[in-house]
Short mmCIF file of C-alpha atoms and ligand atoms in Angstrom, two decimals:
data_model
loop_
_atom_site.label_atom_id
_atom_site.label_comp_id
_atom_site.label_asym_id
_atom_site.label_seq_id
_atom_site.Cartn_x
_atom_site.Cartn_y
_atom_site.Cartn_z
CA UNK B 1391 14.15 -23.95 -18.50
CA UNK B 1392 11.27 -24.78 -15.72
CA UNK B 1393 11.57 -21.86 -13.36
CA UNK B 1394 12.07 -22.54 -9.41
CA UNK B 1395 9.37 -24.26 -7.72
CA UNK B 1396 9.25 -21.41 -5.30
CA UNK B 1397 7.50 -19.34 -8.19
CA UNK B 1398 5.12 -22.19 -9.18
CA UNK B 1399 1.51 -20.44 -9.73
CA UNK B 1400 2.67 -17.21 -9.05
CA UNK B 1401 2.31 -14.84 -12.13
CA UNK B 1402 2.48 -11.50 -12.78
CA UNK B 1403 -0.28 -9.81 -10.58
CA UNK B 1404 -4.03 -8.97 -12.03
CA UNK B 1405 -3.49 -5.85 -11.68
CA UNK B 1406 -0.79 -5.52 -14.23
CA UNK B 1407 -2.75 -7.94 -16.40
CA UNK B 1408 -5.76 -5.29 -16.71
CA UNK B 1409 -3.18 -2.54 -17.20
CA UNK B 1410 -1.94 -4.52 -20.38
CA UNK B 1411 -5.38 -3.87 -21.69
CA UNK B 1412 -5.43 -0.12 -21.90
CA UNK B 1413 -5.65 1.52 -25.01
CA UNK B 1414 -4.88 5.24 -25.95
CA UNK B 1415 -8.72 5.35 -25.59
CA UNK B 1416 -9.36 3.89 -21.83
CA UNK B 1417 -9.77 6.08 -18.80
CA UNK B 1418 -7.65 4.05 -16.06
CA UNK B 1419 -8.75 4.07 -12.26
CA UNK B 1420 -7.22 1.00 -12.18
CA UNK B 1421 -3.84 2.78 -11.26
CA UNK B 1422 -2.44 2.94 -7.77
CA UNK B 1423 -0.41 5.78 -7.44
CA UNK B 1424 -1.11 9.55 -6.71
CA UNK B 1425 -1.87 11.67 -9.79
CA UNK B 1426 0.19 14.21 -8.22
CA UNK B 1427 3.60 16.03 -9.84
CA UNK B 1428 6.22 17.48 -7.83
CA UNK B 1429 6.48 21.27 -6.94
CA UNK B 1430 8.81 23.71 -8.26
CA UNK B 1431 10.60 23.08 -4.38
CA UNK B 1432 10.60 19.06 -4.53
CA UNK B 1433 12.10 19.37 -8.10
CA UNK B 1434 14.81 21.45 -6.54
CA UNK B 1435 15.48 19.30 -3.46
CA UNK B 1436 15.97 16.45 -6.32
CA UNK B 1437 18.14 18.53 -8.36
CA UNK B 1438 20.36 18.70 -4.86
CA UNK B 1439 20.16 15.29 -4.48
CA UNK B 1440 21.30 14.28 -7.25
CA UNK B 1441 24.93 15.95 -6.27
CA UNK B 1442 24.91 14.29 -3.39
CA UNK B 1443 27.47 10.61 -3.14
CA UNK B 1444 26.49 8.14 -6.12
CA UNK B 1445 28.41 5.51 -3.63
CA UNK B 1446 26.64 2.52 -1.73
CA UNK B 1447 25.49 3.86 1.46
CA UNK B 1448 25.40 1.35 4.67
CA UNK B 1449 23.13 -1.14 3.95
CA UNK B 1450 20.49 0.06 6.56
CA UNK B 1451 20.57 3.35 4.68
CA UNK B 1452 22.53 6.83 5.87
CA UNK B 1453 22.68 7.20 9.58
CA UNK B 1454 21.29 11.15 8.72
CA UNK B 1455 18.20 10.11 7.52
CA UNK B 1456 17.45 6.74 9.67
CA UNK B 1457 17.62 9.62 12.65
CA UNK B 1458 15.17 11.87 10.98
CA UNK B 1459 13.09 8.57 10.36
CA UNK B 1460 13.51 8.27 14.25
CA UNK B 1461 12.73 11.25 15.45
CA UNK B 1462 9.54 10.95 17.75
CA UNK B 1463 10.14 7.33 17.98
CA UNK B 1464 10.61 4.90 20.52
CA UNK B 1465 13.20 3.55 17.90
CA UNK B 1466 17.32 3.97 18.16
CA UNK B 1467 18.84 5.50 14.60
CA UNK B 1468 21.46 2.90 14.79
CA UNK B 1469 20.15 -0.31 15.03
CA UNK B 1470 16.18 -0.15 15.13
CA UNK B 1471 15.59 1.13 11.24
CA UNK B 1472 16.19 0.17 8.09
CA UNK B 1473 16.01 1.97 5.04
CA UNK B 1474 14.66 -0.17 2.24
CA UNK B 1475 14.08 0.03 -2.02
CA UNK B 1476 10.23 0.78 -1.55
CA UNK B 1477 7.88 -0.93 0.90
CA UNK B 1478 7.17 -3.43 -1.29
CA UNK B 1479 11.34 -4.15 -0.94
CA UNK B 1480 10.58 -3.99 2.92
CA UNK B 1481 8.14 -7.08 3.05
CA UNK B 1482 10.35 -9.21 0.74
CA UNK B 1483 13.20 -8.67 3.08
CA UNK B 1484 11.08 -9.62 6.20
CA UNK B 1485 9.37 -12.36 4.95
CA UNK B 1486 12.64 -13.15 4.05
CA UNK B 1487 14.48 -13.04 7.08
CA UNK B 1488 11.28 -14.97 8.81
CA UNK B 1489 8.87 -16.58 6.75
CA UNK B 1490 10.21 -20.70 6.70
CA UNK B 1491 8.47 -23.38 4.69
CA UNK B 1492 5.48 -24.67 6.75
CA UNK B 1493 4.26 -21.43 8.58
CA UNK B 1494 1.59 -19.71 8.07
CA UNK B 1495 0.80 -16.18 7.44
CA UNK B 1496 -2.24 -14.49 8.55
CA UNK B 1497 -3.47 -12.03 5.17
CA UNK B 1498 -6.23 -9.84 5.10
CA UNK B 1499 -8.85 -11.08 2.53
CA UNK B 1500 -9.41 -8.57 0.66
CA UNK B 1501 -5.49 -7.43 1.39
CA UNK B 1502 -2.71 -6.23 -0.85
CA UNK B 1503 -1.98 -9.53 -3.20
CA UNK B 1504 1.61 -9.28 -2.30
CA UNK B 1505 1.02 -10.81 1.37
CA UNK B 1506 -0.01 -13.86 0.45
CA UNK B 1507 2.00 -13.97 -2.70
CA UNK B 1508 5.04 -13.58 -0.60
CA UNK B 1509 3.81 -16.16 2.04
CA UNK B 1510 4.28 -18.82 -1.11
CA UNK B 1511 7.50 -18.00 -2.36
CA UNK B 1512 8.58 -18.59 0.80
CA UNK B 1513 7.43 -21.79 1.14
CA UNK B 1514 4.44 -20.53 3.44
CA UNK B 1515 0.47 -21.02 3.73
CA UNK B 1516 -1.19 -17.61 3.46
CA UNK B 1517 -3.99 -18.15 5.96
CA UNK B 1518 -6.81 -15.15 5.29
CA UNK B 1519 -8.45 -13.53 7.93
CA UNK B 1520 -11.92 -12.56 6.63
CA UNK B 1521 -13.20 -8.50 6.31
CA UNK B 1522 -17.00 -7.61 6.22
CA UNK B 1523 -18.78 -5.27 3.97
CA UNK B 1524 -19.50 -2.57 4.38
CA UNK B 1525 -16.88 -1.06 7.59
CA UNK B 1526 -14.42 -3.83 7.11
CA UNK B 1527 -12.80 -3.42 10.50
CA UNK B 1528 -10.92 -6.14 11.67
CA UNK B 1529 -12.45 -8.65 13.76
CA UNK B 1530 -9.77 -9.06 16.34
CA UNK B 1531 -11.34 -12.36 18.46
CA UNK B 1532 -11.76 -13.99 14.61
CA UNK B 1533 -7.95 -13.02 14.07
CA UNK B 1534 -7.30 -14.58 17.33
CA UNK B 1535 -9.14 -17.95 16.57
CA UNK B 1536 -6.59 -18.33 13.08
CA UNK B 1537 -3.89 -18.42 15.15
CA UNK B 1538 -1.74 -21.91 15.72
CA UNK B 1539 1.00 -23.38 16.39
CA UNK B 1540 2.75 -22.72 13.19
CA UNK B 1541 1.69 -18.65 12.70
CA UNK B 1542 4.86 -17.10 12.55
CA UNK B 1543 3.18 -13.60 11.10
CA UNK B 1544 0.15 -11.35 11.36
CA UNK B 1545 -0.15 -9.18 8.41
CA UNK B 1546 -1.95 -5.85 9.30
CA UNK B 1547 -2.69 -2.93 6.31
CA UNK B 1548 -4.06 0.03 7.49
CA UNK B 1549 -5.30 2.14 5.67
CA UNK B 1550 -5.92 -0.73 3.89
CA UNK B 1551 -5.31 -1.06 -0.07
CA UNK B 1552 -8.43 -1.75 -1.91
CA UNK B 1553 -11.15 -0.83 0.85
CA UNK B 1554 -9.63 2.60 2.24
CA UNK B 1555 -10.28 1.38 5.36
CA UNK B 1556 -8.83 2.28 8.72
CA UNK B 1557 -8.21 0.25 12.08
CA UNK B 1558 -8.54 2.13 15.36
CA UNK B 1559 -5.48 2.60 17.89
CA UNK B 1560 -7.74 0.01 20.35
CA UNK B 1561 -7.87 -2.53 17.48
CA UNK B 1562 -4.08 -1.76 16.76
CA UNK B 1563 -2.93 -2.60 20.03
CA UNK B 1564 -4.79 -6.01 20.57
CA UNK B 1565 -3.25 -7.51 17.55
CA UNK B 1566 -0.17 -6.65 18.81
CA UNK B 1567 -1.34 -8.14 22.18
CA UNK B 1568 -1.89 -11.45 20.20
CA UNK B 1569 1.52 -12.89 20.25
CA UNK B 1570 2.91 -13.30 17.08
CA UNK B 1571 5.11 -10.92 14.94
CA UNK B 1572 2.59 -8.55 13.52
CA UNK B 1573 3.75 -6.95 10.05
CA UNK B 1574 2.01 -2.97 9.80
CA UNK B 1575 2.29 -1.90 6.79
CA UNK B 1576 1.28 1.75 6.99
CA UNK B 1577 2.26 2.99 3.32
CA UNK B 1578 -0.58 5.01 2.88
CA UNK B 1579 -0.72 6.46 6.53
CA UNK B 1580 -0.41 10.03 5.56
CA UNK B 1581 -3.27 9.90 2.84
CA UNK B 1582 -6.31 10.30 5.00
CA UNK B 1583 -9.44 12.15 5.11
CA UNK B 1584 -11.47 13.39 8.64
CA UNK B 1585 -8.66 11.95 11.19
CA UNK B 1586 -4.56 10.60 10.81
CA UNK B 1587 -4.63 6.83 11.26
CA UNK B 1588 -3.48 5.23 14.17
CA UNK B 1589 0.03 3.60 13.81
CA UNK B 1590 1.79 0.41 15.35
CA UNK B 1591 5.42 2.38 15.49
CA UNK B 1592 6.11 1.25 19.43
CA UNK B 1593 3.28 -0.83 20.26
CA UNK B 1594 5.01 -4.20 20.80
CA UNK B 1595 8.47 -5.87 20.78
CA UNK B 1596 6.82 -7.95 18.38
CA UNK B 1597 6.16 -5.42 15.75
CA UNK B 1598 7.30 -4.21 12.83
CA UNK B 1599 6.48 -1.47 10.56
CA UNK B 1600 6.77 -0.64 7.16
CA UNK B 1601 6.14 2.69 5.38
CA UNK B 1602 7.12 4.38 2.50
CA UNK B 1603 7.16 7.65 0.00
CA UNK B 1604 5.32 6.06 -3.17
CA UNK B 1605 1.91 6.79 -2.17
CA UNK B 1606 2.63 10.07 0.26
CA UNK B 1607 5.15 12.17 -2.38
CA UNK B 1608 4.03 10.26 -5.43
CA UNK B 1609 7.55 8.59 -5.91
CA UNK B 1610 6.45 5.29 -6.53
CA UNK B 1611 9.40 4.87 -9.25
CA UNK B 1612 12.01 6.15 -6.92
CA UNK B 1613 12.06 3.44 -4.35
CA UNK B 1614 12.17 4.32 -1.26
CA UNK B 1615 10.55 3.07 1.73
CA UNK B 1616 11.83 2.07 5.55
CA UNK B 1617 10.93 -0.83 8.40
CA UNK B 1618 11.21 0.42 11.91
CA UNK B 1619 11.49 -2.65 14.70
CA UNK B 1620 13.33 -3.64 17.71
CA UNK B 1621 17.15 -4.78 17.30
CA UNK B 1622 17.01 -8.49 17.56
CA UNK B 1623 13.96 -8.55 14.78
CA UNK B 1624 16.22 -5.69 12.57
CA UNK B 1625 19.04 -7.88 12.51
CA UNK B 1626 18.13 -10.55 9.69
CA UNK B 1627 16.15 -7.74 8.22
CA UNK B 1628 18.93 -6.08 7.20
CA UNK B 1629 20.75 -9.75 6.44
CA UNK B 1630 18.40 -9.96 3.72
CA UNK B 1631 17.92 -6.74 2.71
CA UNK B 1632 21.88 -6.25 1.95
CA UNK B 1633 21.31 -9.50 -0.19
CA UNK B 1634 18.41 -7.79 -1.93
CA UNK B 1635 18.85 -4.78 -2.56
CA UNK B 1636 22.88 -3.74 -0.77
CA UNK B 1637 21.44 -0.57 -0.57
CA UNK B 1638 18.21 1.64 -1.01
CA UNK B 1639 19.20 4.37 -4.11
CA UNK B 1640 22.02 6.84 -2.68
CA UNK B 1641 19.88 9.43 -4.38
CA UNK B 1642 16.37 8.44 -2.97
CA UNK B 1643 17.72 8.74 0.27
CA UNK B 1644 18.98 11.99 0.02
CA UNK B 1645 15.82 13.53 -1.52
CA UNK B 1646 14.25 12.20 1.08
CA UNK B 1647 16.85 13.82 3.91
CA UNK B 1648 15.52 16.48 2.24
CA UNK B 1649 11.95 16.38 2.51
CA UNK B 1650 11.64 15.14 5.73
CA UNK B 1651 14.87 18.36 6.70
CA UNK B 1652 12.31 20.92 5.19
CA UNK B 1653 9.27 20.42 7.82
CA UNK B 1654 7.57 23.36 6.28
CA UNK B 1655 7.57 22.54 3.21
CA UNK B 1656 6.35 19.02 3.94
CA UNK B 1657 3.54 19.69 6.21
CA UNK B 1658 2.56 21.94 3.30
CA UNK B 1659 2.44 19.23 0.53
CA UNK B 1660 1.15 16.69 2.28
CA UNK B 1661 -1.75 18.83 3.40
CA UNK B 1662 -2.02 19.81 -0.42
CA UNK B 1663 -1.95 16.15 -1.59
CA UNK B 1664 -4.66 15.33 1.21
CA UNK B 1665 -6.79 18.30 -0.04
CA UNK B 1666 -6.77 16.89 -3.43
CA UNK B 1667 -7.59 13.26 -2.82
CA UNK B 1668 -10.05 14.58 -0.31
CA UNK B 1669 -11.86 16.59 -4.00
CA UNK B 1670 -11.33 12.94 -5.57
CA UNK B 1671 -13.12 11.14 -3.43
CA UNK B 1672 -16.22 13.56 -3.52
CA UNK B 1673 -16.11 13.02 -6.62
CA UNK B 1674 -16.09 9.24 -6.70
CA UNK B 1675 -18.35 8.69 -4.07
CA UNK B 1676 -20.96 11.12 -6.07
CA UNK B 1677 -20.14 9.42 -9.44
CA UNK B 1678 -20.71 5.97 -7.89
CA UNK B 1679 -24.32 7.33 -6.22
CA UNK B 1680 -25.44 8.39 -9.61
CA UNK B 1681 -24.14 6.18 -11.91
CA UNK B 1682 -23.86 2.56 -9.81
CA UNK B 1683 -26.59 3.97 -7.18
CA UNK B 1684 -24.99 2.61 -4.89
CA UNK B 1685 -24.27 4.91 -1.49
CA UNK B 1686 -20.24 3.99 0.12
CA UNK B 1687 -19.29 4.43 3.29
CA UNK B 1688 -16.80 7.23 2.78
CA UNK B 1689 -13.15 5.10 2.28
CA UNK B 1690 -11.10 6.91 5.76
CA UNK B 1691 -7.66 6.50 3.85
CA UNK B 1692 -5.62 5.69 0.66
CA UNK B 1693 -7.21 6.74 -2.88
CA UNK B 1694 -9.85 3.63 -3.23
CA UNK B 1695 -13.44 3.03 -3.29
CA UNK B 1696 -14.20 -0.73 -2.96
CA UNK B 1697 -17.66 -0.98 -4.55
CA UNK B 1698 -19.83 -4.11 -5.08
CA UNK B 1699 -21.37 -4.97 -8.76
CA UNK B 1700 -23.81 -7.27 -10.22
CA UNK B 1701 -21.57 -10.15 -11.26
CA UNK B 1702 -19.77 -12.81 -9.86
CA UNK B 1703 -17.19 -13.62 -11.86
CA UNK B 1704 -15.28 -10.35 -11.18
CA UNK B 1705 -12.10 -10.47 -13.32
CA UNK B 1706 -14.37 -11.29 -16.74
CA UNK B 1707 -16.47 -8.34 -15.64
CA UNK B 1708 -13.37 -5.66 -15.64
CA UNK B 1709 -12.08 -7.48 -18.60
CA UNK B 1710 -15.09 -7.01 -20.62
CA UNK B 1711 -15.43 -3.72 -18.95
CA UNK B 1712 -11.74 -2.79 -20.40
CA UNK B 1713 -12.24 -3.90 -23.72
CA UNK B 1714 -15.77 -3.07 -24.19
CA UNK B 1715 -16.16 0.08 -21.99
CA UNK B 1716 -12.14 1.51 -22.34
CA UNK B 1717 -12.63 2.22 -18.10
CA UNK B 1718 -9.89 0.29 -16.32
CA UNK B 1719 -10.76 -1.10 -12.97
CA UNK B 1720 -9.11 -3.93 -10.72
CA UNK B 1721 -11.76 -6.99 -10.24
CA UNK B 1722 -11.98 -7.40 -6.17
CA UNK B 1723 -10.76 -11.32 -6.49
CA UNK B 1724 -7.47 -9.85 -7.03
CA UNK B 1725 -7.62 -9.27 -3.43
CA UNK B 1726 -8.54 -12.46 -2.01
CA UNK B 1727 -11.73 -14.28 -2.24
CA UNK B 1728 -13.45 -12.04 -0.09
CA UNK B 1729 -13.35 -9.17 -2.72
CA UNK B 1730 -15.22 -11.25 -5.28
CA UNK B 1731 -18.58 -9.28 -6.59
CA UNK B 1732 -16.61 -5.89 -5.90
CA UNK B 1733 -14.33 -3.77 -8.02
CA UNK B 1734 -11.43 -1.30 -6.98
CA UNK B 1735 -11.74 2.07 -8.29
CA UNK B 1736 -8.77 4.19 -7.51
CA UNK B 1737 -9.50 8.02 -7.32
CA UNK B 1738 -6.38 8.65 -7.70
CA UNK B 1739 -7.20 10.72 -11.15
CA UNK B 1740 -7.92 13.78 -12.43
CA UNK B 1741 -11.65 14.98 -11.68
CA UNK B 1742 -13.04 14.25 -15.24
CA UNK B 1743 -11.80 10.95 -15.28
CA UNK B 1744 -13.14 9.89 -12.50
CA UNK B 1745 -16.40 11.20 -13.72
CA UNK B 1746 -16.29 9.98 -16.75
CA UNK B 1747 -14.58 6.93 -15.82
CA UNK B 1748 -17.45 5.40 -13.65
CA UNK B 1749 -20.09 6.99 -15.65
CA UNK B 1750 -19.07 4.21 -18.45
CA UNK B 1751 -19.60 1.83 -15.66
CA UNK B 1752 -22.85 2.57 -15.00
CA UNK B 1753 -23.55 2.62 -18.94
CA UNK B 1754 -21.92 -0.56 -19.27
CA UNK B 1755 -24.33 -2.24 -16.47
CA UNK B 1756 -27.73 -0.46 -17.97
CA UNK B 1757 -26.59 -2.32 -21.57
CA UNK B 1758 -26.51 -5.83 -19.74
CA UNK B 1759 -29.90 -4.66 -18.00
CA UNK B 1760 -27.76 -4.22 -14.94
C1 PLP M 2611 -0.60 -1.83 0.70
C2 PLP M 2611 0.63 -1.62 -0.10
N1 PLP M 2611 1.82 -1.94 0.44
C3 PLP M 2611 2.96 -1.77 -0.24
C4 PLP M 2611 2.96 -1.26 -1.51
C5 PLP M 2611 4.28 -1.11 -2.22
O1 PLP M 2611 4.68 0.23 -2.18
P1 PLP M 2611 6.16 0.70 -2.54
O2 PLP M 2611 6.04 1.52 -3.78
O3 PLP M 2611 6.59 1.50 -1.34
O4 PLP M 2611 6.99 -0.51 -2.73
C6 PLP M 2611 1.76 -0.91 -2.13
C7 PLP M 2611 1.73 -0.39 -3.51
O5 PLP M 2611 0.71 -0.31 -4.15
C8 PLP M 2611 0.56 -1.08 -1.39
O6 PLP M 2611 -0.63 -0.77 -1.93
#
């Protein structure tokens, strides 16, 4: 049976294709989720949860927790948020609801694969707006010049997944300035290191924002993520989302009702869960200055150093460097053209693995004379 056009070329992502390498002996900092485990006081906010209704919930998720997700926003509880399956849920329903054969979609390059990915099964060109080494801010007057006609969305990542890199409130506001729907997806917005990132919640009518507790209370399996924008852009949202998904988990939503009820508790954990990446990254960064010697700007947010490497052909260097080294890695083409000659290394690992991990790396490279 051929499988819909609308999937044509689209395969399972990289980064699951260098995870299939692993072996019992590889270190992985290919992985992007926190190596965190939940507290005595999270397990016991699940164990609530989990009495809580097994029912559907409305579609856009319980009113209760779409007002805590509003609280200290410009956004109404009733109509303005939608509670979603995971973030990753979130874009499918909004490229869903706006995305038409024939537009285009402005991706960052490198960006999260699932941008562009999701610009093609909808019948869309993913048009990528270009990031320099080594600050890769945003170039807003380039962004500007890919716009035409037919750009029905800006995609905007910040802190950006692979380069850890963060866009200033200044930046933030001229895209939204630039006319088009912009798409922020702010996912990793509470893992940061000297400063919080700026966020788009508010800045336009043409705005919407994604977010998510994968990456911030290491529930990536649980689902659970939300979209914030005006009314008349909420309404298809949550159209397609009730065809996607009907509902985000009854019981994801009220664990979350619960973290976000116990304000303590969660300024606590994800001070804790900052304080730990913020170890990781030393870590990295010193690993990758005497093993690669090669000296990063410090990555401002998210769990990843982008770092370049001698070789241009990217994906046959991390899949040599999986089978031959055991150190998993994601090759920087993954991420758009513009991330070919770098790999991702996520620091989101214990302290000896990420030690350990890139000193194979730099092993590996003085064995091909680097
Ligand atoms: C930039 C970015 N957006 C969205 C997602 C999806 O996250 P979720 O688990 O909330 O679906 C990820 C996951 O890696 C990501 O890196």
């Amino acid at each position: 049976m051929k499988p819909a056009v609308r999937l044509d070329g689209i395969e399972l992502s990289l980064i699951r294709q260098i995870n299939a390498l692993a072996t019992p002996l590889s270190l992985n900092l290919g992985i992007g989720e926190p190596n965190v485990a939940p507290d005595e006081r999270l397990r016991e906010m699940a164990r609530r949860a989990a009495t809580a209704s097994w029912h559907y919930t409305a579609n856009a998720g319980t009113l209760a927790l779409r007002k805590k997700l509003c609280e200290n926003t410009p956004y109404d509880p009733k109509s303005e948020v939608c509670v979603t399956a995971g973030t990753q849920e979130g874009l499918f329903s909004l490229f869903t609801a706006f995305v038409d054969p024939g537009d285009e979609v402005l991706v960052p390059n490198p960006g999260f694969l699932s941008y562009a990915t999701l610009a093609k099964i909808c019948g869309a060109t993913a048009v990528p707006y270009d990031l320099e080494a080594p600050s890769w801010e945003i170039d807003v007057e380039a962004l500007r010049a890919r716009i035409t006609g037919r750009t029905k969305l800006i995609v905007v990542n910040s802190p950006s997944n692979p380069l850890g890199a963060v866009a200033s409130q200044e930046t933030l506001a001229a895209i939204a300035g630039l006319g088009p729907l912009v798409v922020s997806d702010e996912v990793y917005r509470e893992i940061w290191y000297d400063a919080p990132p700026a966020s788009m919640l508010g800045l336009g009518d043409n705005v919407i924002v994604l977010n998510g507790l994968s990456k911030s209370h290491a529930m990536t399996g649980l689902r659970l993520g939300w979209i914030h924008a005006r009314e008349s852009l909420m309404k298809p949202i949550v159209t397609a989302h009730q065809y996607i998904a009907t509902c985000a988990s009854a019981f994801s939503q009220a664990l979350a009702q619960q973290v976000f009820d116990d304000a303590e508790w969660n300024a606590q954990w994800l001070a804790g869960i900052r304080a730990q990446f913020a170890e990781q990254r030393q870590a990295a960064l010193y690993a990758i200055h005497h093993e690669l010697e090669i000296d990063l700007d410090p990555p401002s947010g998210a769990f990843y150093a982008f770092a370049p490497v001698p070789s241009c052909d990217t994906i046959s260097f991390a899949k040599t460097l999986a089978t031959d080294a055991a150190v998993l890695v994601i090759p920087g083409v993954a991420f758009g053209s513009r991330g070919e000659g770098f790999i991702r290394i996520s620091y989101a690992a214990p302290l000896e693995q990420i030690t350990a991990g890139i000193e194979r790396i730099g092993r590996y490279l003085l064995s091909q004379g680097r």
